[in-house]
Amino acid sequence: MNKKALDPVAAFELARAESISRYQSDKRWQTMSGNGCAEPLKQKYMYNFKWMGRPIIQTPIDMVAMQELIWQVKPDLIIETGIAHGGSLILSASMLAMIDYCEAAEGASRWIPKQATAEYGAGYRHPRSQPRCHRSASISP
Ligand SMILES: C[S@@+](CC[C@H](N)C(=O)[O-])C[C@H]1O[C@@H](n2cnc3c(N)ncnc32)[C@H](O)[C@@H]1O
């Protein structure tokens, strides 16, 4: 695929997908990743983090992966089992609330940067200008 024909966001996404797909056949990378988990587990590294003041007991990598998944799927509801101190519940609830917030903000006005419109044409839609579905979140920590 001609990456130059793509807008910068699409080109970056393509490069990212190619990079991730290479990991599947990279034995050295897999060994490094496996070894890299053992010591943090032993040292309870994942106990060092909070989400909005609540202990989360997850690695930051997992927290970012959850954020990406939630933003991509945009679920109406997240059910979590295996709660310790509830940090990941707060993470899920705050993501759902943020998706709702974006929808409300975008409902009032759509933000399309002038530079992007000039560069990619009037039909260009910044990722933040995509419509969202309504959803709600509530938890009782
Ligand atoms: C690493 S902690 C996750 C904490 C969570 N991210 C939070 O922020 O509260 C794993 C939790 O899962 C619970 N757990 C482990 N095995 C389980 C199972 N089979 N069913 C339900 N909970 C389980 C443990 O008791 C522990 O509270």
Short mmCIF file of N, CA and C and ligand atoms in Angstrom, two decimals:
data_model
loop_
_atom_site.label_atom_id
_atom_site.label_comp_id
_atom_site.label_asym_id
_atom_site.label_seq_id
_atom_site.Cartn_x
_atom_site.Cartn_y
_atom_site.Cartn_z
N MET A 1 0.84 -1.20 0.00
CA MET A 1 0.00 0.00 0.00
C MET A 1 0.88 1.26 0.00
N ASN A 2 0.48 2.26 -0.79
CA ASN A 2 1.24 3.50 -0.86
C ASN A 2 0.94 4.37 0.37
N LYS A 3 1.89 4.38 1.32
CA LYS A 3 1.66 5.11 2.56
C LYS A 3 1.56 6.61 2.34
N LYS A 4 2.21 7.10 1.27
CA LYS A 4 2.19 8.55 1.02
C LYS A 4 0.79 9.03 0.64
N ALA A 5 -0.04 8.12 0.07
CA ALA A 5 -1.40 8.50 -0.34
C ALA A 5 -2.33 8.60 0.87
N LEU A 6 -1.90 8.04 2.01
CA LEU A 6 -2.75 8.05 3.20
C LEU A 6 -2.56 9.32 4.00
N ASP A 7 -3.59 9.71 4.76
CA ASP A 7 -3.40 10.82 5.67
C ASP A 7 -2.52 10.33 6.83
N PRO A 8 -1.91 11.24 7.60
CA PRO A 8 -0.94 10.84 8.62
C PRO A 8 -1.49 9.86 9.65
N VAL A 9 -2.76 9.99 10.02
CA VAL A 9 -3.34 9.09 11.02
C VAL A 9 -3.43 7.67 10.45
N ALA A 10 -3.92 7.55 9.20
CA ALA A 10 -4.04 6.24 8.57
C ALA A 10 -2.67 5.62 8.34
N ALA A 11 -1.68 6.43 7.94
CA ALA A 11 -0.32 5.93 7.72
C ALA A 11 0.28 5.41 9.02
N PHE A 12 0.04 6.14 10.10
CA PHE A 12 0.56 5.70 11.41
C PHE A 12 -0.10 4.39 11.83
N GLU A 13 -1.42 4.29 11.63
CA GLU A 13 -2.15 3.07 11.98
C GLU A 13 -1.62 1.87 11.20
N LEU A 14 -1.33 2.09 9.93
CA LEU A 14 -0.81 1.01 9.09
C LEU A 14 0.57 0.55 9.58
N ALA A 15 1.43 1.51 9.88
CA ALA A 15 2.78 1.18 10.39
C ALA A 15 2.67 0.43 11.71
N ARG A 16 1.75 0.85 12.56
CA ARG A 16 1.54 0.21 13.86
C ARG A 16 1.08 -1.24 13.67
N ALA A 17 0.11 -1.45 12.78
CA ALA A 17 -0.40 -2.80 12.53
C ALA A 17 0.71 -3.71 12.00
N GLU A 18 1.55 -3.16 11.11
CA GLU A 18 2.66 -3.95 10.57
C GLU A 18 3.65 -4.31 11.67
N SER A 19 3.93 -3.36 12.53
CA SER A 19 4.87 -3.59 13.63
C SER A 19 4.34 -4.66 14.58
N ILE A 20 3.06 -4.55 14.93
CA ILE A 20 2.45 -5.53 15.85
C ILE A 20 2.43 -6.92 15.23
N SER A 21 2.13 -7.01 13.93
CA SER A 21 2.04 -8.33 13.30
C SER A 21 3.42 -9.01 13.25
N ARG A 22 4.48 -8.22 13.24
CA ARG A 22 5.84 -8.81 13.23
C ARG A 22 6.15 -9.53 14.55
N TYR A 23 5.54 -9.08 15.65
CA TYR A 23 5.83 -9.70 16.95
C TYR A 23 5.48 -11.19 16.97
N GLN A 24 4.45 -11.55 16.17
CA GLN A 24 3.96 -12.94 16.18
C GLN A 24 5.02 -13.95 15.75
N SER A 25 5.93 -13.51 14.90
CA SER A 25 6.95 -14.45 14.41
C SER A 25 8.34 -14.11 14.95
N ASP A 26 8.43 -13.17 15.86
CA ASP A 26 9.72 -12.73 16.39
C ASP A 26 9.99 -13.45 17.71
N LYS A 27 10.74 -14.55 17.63
CA LYS A 27 11.00 -15.38 18.83
C LYS A 27 11.78 -14.59 19.88
N ARG A 28 12.72 -13.75 19.42
CA ARG A 28 13.52 -12.98 20.37
C ARG A 28 12.63 -12.03 21.18
N TRP A 29 11.73 -11.37 20.48
CA TRP A 29 10.80 -10.45 21.13
C TRP A 29 9.92 -11.20 22.15
N GLN A 30 9.45 -12.40 21.73
CA GLN A 30 8.57 -13.18 22.62
C GLN A 30 9.32 -13.62 23.87
N THR A 31 10.58 -14.02 23.70
CA THR A 31 11.37 -14.42 24.86
C THR A 31 11.59 -13.24 25.79
N MET A 32 11.92 -12.09 25.20
CA MET A 32 12.13 -10.88 26.01
C MET A 32 10.86 -10.51 26.78
N SER A 33 9.71 -10.60 26.11
CA SER A 33 8.43 -10.25 26.75
C SER A 33 8.14 -11.20 27.90
N GLY A 34 8.36 -12.51 27.66
CA GLY A 34 8.10 -13.51 28.70
C GLY A 34 9.01 -13.29 29.90
N ASN A 35 10.29 -13.10 29.64
CA ASN A 35 11.23 -12.87 30.73
C ASN A 35 10.93 -11.56 31.46
N GLY A 36 10.46 -10.59 30.68
CA GLY A 36 10.17 -9.27 31.26
C GLY A 36 8.99 -9.29 32.21
N CYS A 37 8.17 -10.34 32.19
CA CYS A 37 7.01 -10.43 33.08
C CYS A 37 7.37 -11.07 34.42
N ALA A 38 8.36 -11.96 34.41
CA ALA A 38 8.64 -12.76 35.60
C ALA A 38 9.06 -11.90 36.80
N GLU A 39 10.00 -11.03 36.59
CA GLU A 39 10.52 -10.24 37.71
C GLU A 39 9.48 -9.23 38.23
N PRO A 40 8.78 -8.49 37.34
CA PRO A 40 7.73 -7.59 37.84
C PRO A 40 6.68 -8.33 38.66
N LEU A 41 6.33 -9.58 38.26
CA LEU A 41 5.36 -10.35 39.04
C LEU A 41 5.92 -10.64 40.43
N LYS A 42 7.18 -11.08 40.45
CA LYS A 42 7.83 -11.40 41.72
C LYS A 42 7.89 -10.18 42.64
N GLN A 43 8.14 -9.03 42.04
CA GLN A 43 8.29 -7.78 42.82
C GLN A 43 6.94 -7.06 43.06
N LYS A 44 5.84 -7.68 42.58
CA LYS A 44 4.51 -7.07 42.69
C LYS A 44 4.47 -5.64 42.09
N TYR A 45 5.10 -5.52 40.96
CA TYR A 45 5.18 -4.21 40.28
C TYR A 45 3.79 -3.62 40.03
N MET A 46 2.81 -4.48 39.67
CA MET A 46 1.47 -3.99 39.32
C MET A 46 0.69 -3.46 40.53
N TYR A 47 1.23 -3.66 41.74
CA TYR A 47 0.58 -3.11 42.93
C TYR A 47 0.92 -1.63 43.13
N ASN A 48 1.78 -1.09 42.28
CA ASN A 48 2.29 0.28 42.50
C ASN A 48 1.42 1.37 41.89
N PHE A 49 0.29 0.99 41.29
CA PHE A 49 -0.44 1.98 40.49
C PHE A 49 -1.88 2.19 40.99
N LYS A 50 -2.36 3.39 40.71
CA LYS A 50 -3.75 3.75 41.06
C LYS A 50 -4.40 4.34 39.82
N TRP A 51 -5.73 4.25 39.78
CA TRP A 51 -6.48 4.99 38.77
C TRP A 51 -7.42 5.92 39.52
N MET A 52 -7.21 7.23 39.38
CA MET A 52 -8.01 8.25 40.05
C MET A 52 -8.07 7.98 41.56
N GLY A 53 -6.93 7.64 42.13
CA GLY A 53 -6.81 7.51 43.58
C GLY A 53 -7.11 6.13 44.13
N ARG A 54 -7.51 5.21 43.27
CA ARG A 54 -7.89 3.88 43.73
C ARG A 54 -6.84 2.85 43.27
N PRO A 55 -6.31 1.99 44.15
CA PRO A 55 -5.35 0.98 43.70
C PRO A 55 -5.96 0.11 42.61
N ILE A 56 -5.15 -0.18 41.57
CA ILE A 56 -5.72 -0.87 40.40
C ILE A 56 -5.16 -2.27 40.18
N ILE A 57 -3.97 -2.54 40.67
CA ILE A 57 -3.33 -3.86 40.52
C ILE A 57 -3.40 -4.34 39.06
N GLN A 58 -2.89 -3.53 38.18
CA GLN A 58 -2.73 -3.87 36.76
C GLN A 58 -1.45 -3.19 36.29
N THR A 59 -0.84 -3.78 35.27
CA THR A 59 0.32 -3.11 34.71
C THR A 59 -0.16 -1.92 33.87
N PRO A 60 0.63 -0.88 33.78
CA PRO A 60 0.24 0.26 32.92
C PRO A 60 -0.02 -0.18 31.48
N ILE A 61 0.69 -1.20 31.02
CA ILE A 61 0.46 -1.70 29.65
C ILE A 61 -0.97 -2.22 29.52
N ASP A 62 -1.43 -2.98 30.53
CA ASP A 62 -2.80 -3.49 30.49
C ASP A 62 -3.82 -2.35 30.60
N MET A 63 -3.47 -1.33 31.40
CA MET A 63 -4.39 -0.20 31.54
C MET A 63 -4.56 0.52 30.20
N VAL A 64 -3.46 0.71 29.49
CA VAL A 64 -3.54 1.38 28.18
C VAL A 64 -4.27 0.49 27.18
N ALA A 65 -4.01 -0.82 27.25
CA ALA A 65 -4.69 -1.75 26.33
C ALA A 65 -6.21 -1.71 26.57
N MET A 66 -6.62 -1.66 27.84
CA MET A 66 -8.06 -1.57 28.16
C MET A 66 -8.66 -0.29 27.60
N GLN A 67 -7.91 0.81 27.76
CA GLN A 67 -8.38 2.10 27.24
C GLN A 67 -8.59 2.02 25.73
N GLU A 68 -7.64 1.40 25.03
CA GLU A 68 -7.76 1.29 23.57
C GLU A 68 -8.98 0.45 23.19
N LEU A 69 -9.16 -0.66 23.92
CA LEU A 69 -10.27 -1.57 23.64
C LEU A 69 -11.62 -0.88 23.88
N ILE A 70 -11.74 -0.20 25.01
CA ILE A 70 -13.01 0.47 25.35
C ILE A 70 -13.31 1.56 24.33
N TRP A 71 -12.28 2.32 23.96
CA TRP A 71 -12.49 3.42 23.00
C TRP A 71 -12.89 2.89 21.63
N GLN A 72 -12.33 1.73 21.26
CA GLN A 72 -12.65 1.13 19.95
C GLN A 72 -14.05 0.53 19.94
N VAL A 73 -14.39 -0.22 21.00
CA VAL A 73 -15.68 -0.94 21.04
C VAL A 73 -16.82 0.01 21.41
N LYS A 74 -16.53 0.97 22.27
CA LYS A 74 -17.54 1.90 22.81
C LYS A 74 -18.74 1.14 23.37
N PRO A 75 -18.51 0.31 24.38
CA PRO A 75 -19.62 -0.48 24.93
C PRO A 75 -20.59 0.41 25.74
N ASP A 76 -21.80 -0.06 25.91
CA ASP A 76 -22.75 0.64 26.77
C ASP A 76 -22.55 0.23 28.22
N LEU A 77 -21.98 -0.96 28.41
CA LEU A 77 -21.87 -1.51 29.76
C LEU A 77 -20.60 -2.36 29.86
N ILE A 78 -19.91 -2.27 30.97
CA ILE A 78 -18.74 -3.13 31.21
C ILE A 78 -18.99 -3.85 32.53
N ILE A 79 -18.93 -5.17 32.50
CA ILE A 79 -19.08 -5.97 33.72
C ILE A 79 -17.72 -6.55 34.04
N GLU A 80 -17.23 -6.28 35.25
CA GLU A 80 -15.91 -6.76 35.63
C GLU A 80 -16.03 -7.71 36.81
N THR A 81 -15.33 -8.83 36.74
CA THR A 81 -15.23 -9.74 37.88
C THR A 81 -13.79 -9.72 38.36
N GLY A 82 -13.55 -10.16 39.58
CA GLY A 82 -12.19 -10.17 40.11
C GLY A 82 -11.77 -8.80 40.59
N ILE A 83 -12.56 -8.23 41.50
CA ILE A 83 -12.29 -6.89 42.01
C ILE A 83 -11.45 -7.01 43.28
N ALA A 84 -10.41 -6.21 43.37
CA ALA A 84 -9.61 -6.14 44.61
C ALA A 84 -9.94 -4.82 45.30
N HIS A 85 -9.31 -3.73 44.87
CA HIS A 85 -9.59 -2.41 45.44
C HIS A 85 -10.45 -1.55 44.52
N GLY A 86 -10.72 -2.02 43.33
CA GLY A 86 -11.69 -1.34 42.47
C GLY A 86 -11.13 -0.34 41.49
N GLY A 87 -9.81 -0.19 41.42
CA GLY A 87 -9.24 0.80 40.49
C GLY A 87 -9.64 0.57 39.05
N SER A 88 -9.70 -0.70 38.64
CA SER A 88 -10.05 -0.95 37.24
C SER A 88 -11.53 -0.70 36.98
N LEU A 89 -12.37 -0.83 38.02
CA LEU A 89 -13.78 -0.44 37.86
C LEU A 89 -13.88 1.06 37.60
N ILE A 90 -13.08 1.82 38.37
CA ILE A 90 -13.08 3.28 38.18
C ILE A 90 -12.56 3.62 36.79
N LEU A 91 -11.54 2.87 36.35
CA LEU A 91 -11.02 3.11 34.99
C LEU A 91 -12.12 2.90 33.96
N SER A 92 -12.82 1.75 34.06
CA SER A 92 -13.89 1.46 33.09
C SER A 92 -14.98 2.53 33.15
N ALA A 93 -15.39 2.90 34.38
CA ALA A 93 -16.46 3.89 34.54
C ALA A 93 -16.02 5.24 34.00
N SER A 94 -14.76 5.61 34.24
CA SER A 94 -14.30 6.92 33.77
C SER A 94 -14.21 6.95 32.25
N MET A 95 -13.86 5.80 31.64
CA MET A 95 -13.84 5.75 30.18
C MET A 95 -15.25 5.88 29.60
N LEU A 96 -16.21 5.17 30.21
CA LEU A 96 -17.60 5.27 29.73
C LEU A 96 -18.11 6.70 29.86
N ALA A 97 -17.77 7.33 31.00
CA ALA A 97 -18.19 8.72 31.21
C ALA A 97 -17.53 9.64 30.18
N MET A 98 -16.26 9.38 29.85
CA MET A 98 -15.55 10.21 28.87
C MET A 98 -16.16 10.07 27.47
N ILE A 99 -16.57 8.86 27.13
CA ILE A 99 -17.22 8.65 25.83
C ILE A 99 -18.52 9.45 25.78
N ASP A 100 -19.28 9.40 26.89
CA ASP A 100 -20.52 10.18 26.97
C ASP A 100 -20.23 11.67 26.85
N TYR A 101 -19.18 12.12 27.55
CA TYR A 101 -18.81 13.53 27.53
C TYR A 101 -18.48 13.97 26.10
N CYS A 102 -17.71 13.13 25.39
CA CYS A 102 -17.34 13.47 24.01
C CYS A 102 -18.58 13.61 23.14
N GLU A 103 -19.52 12.68 23.34
CA GLU A 103 -20.75 12.74 22.55
C GLU A 103 -21.50 14.05 22.82
N ALA A 104 -21.58 14.41 24.10
CA ALA A 104 -22.30 15.64 24.45
C ALA A 104 -21.60 16.85 23.86
N ALA A 105 -20.25 16.87 23.97
CA ALA A 105 -19.50 18.02 23.46
C ALA A 105 -19.62 18.10 21.94
N GLU A 106 -19.58 16.94 21.28
CA GLU A 106 -19.64 16.92 19.83
C GLU A 106 -21.05 17.25 19.33
N GLY A 107 -22.05 16.95 20.15
CA GLY A 107 -23.42 17.27 19.77
C GLY A 107 -23.61 18.77 19.64
N ALA A 108 -22.88 19.54 20.47
CA ALA A 108 -23.03 21.00 20.45
C ALA A 108 -22.30 21.60 19.25
N SER A 109 -21.08 21.15 18.98
CA SER A 109 -20.34 21.67 17.84
C SER A 109 -19.27 20.67 17.43
N ARG A 110 -19.06 20.54 16.17
CA ARG A 110 -18.02 19.63 15.66
C ARG A 110 -16.75 20.42 15.42
N TRP A 111 -15.65 19.88 15.92
CA TRP A 111 -14.36 20.56 15.79
C TRP A 111 -13.59 19.95 14.63
N ILE A 112 -13.41 20.71 13.57
CA ILE A 112 -12.64 20.25 12.42
C ILE A 112 -11.52 21.27 12.19
N PRO A 113 -10.30 20.92 12.50
CA PRO A 113 -9.21 21.90 12.38
C PRO A 113 -9.10 22.45 10.97
N LYS A 114 -8.90 23.77 10.87
CA LYS A 114 -8.82 24.41 9.56
C LYS A 114 -7.68 23.83 8.74
N GLN A 115 -6.55 23.58 9.39
CA GLN A 115 -5.38 23.07 8.68
C GLN A 115 -5.66 21.70 8.06
N ALA A 116 -6.35 20.83 8.83
CA ALA A 116 -6.66 19.49 8.34
C ALA A 116 -7.61 19.58 7.16
N THR A 117 -8.59 20.47 7.24
CA THR A 117 -9.55 20.64 6.15
C THR A 117 -8.83 21.10 4.89
N ALA A 118 -7.88 22.05 5.08
CA ALA A 118 -7.13 22.57 3.93
C ALA A 118 -6.26 21.46 3.33
N GLU A 119 -5.68 20.63 4.18
CA GLU A 119 -4.73 19.62 3.71
C GLU A 119 -5.42 18.40 3.10
N TYR A 120 -6.53 17.97 3.73
CA TYR A 120 -7.15 16.71 3.30
C TYR A 120 -8.50 16.87 2.64
N GLY A 121 -8.98 18.10 2.50
CA GLY A 121 -10.24 18.34 1.83
C GLY A 121 -11.38 18.53 2.82
N ALA A 122 -12.50 19.05 2.32
CA ALA A 122 -13.63 19.39 3.19
C ALA A 122 -14.25 18.18 3.85
N GLY A 123 -14.10 17.00 3.24
CA GLY A 123 -14.72 15.79 3.80
C GLY A 123 -13.94 15.19 4.96
N TYR A 124 -12.74 15.72 5.22
CA TYR A 124 -11.90 15.14 6.28
C TYR A 124 -12.57 15.31 7.64
N ARG A 125 -12.61 14.20 8.40
CA ARG A 125 -13.16 14.27 9.76
C ARG A 125 -12.08 13.85 10.74
N HIS A 126 -11.77 14.77 11.63
CA HIS A 126 -10.81 14.43 12.69
C HIS A 126 -11.41 13.30 13.52
N PRO A 127 -10.57 12.34 14.03
CA PRO A 127 -11.12 11.24 14.83
C PRO A 127 -12.01 11.71 15.97
N ARG A 128 -11.69 12.87 16.55
CA ARG A 128 -12.50 13.36 17.67
C ARG A 128 -13.86 13.88 17.22
N SER A 129 -14.07 14.00 15.92
CA SER A 129 -15.35 14.54 15.47
C SER A 129 -16.32 13.43 15.08
N GLN A 130 -15.94 12.16 15.28
CA GLN A 130 -16.84 11.07 14.93
C GLN A 130 -18.02 11.00 15.90
N PRO A 131 -19.21 10.67 15.40
CA PRO A 131 -20.35 10.58 16.31
C PRO A 131 -20.23 9.40 17.27
N ARG A 132 -20.77 9.55 18.46
CA ARG A 132 -20.73 8.50 19.48
C ARG A 132 -22.16 8.07 19.83
N CYS A 133 -22.25 6.88 20.43
CA CYS A 133 -23.54 6.42 20.95
C CYS A 133 -23.64 6.81 22.41
N HIS A 134 -24.86 7.01 22.88
CA HIS A 134 -25.05 7.34 24.28
C HIS A 134 -24.83 6.09 25.14
N ARG A 135 -24.22 6.25 26.26
CA ARG A 135 -24.04 5.15 27.21
C ARG A 135 -23.91 5.76 28.59
N SER A 136 -24.09 4.93 29.59
CA SER A 136 -23.98 5.45 30.95
C SER A 136 -23.18 4.49 31.80
N ALA A 137 -22.69 5.00 32.90
CA ALA A 137 -21.86 4.17 33.79
C ALA A 137 -22.18 4.52 35.23
N SER A 138 -22.25 3.52 36.08
CA SER A 138 -22.37 3.81 37.50
C SER A 138 -21.71 2.70 38.28
N ILE A 139 -21.05 3.05 39.34
CA ILE A 139 -20.42 2.05 40.21
C ILE A 139 -20.59 2.46 41.65
N SER A 140 -20.47 1.52 42.55
CA SER A 140 -20.50 1.80 43.99
C SER A 140 -19.23 1.25 44.62
N PRO A 141 -18.17 2.04 44.69
CA PRO A 141 -16.93 1.51 45.23
C PRO A 141 -17.05 1.19 46.72
C1 LIG B 1 -4.99 -8.65 40.21
S1 LIG B 1 -6.47 -8.42 41.09
C2 LIG B 1 -7.33 -7.32 40.03
C3 LIG B 1 -7.75 -6.10 40.74
C4 LIG B 1 -8.61 -5.21 39.91
N1 LIG B 1 -7.94 -4.82 38.69
C5 LIG B 1 -8.99 -4.00 40.72
O1 LIG B 1 -8.64 -2.87 40.33
O2 LIG B 1 -9.69 -4.11 41.70
C6 LIG B 1 -7.30 -9.96 40.78
C7 LIG B 1 -8.55 -10.13 41.58
O3 LIG B 1 -9.28 -11.22 41.03
C8 LIG B 1 -9.77 -12.04 42.08
N2 LIG B 1 -9.93 -13.39 41.52
C9 LIG B 1 -8.98 -14.29 41.24
N3 LIG B 1 -9.50 -15.40 40.71
C10 LIG B 1 -10.84 -15.19 40.63
C11 LIG B 1 -11.91 -15.97 40.17
N4 LIG B 1 -11.74 -17.18 39.68
N5 LIG B 1 -13.15 -15.45 40.24
C12 LIG B 1 -13.36 -14.22 40.72
N6 LIG B 1 -12.37 -13.43 41.18
C13 LIG B 1 -11.12 -13.91 41.14
C14 LIG B 1 -8.74 -11.91 43.18
O4 LIG B 1 -9.30 -12.16 44.45
C15 LIG B 1 -8.31 -10.45 43.05
O5 LIG B 1 -9.12 -9.61 43.85
#
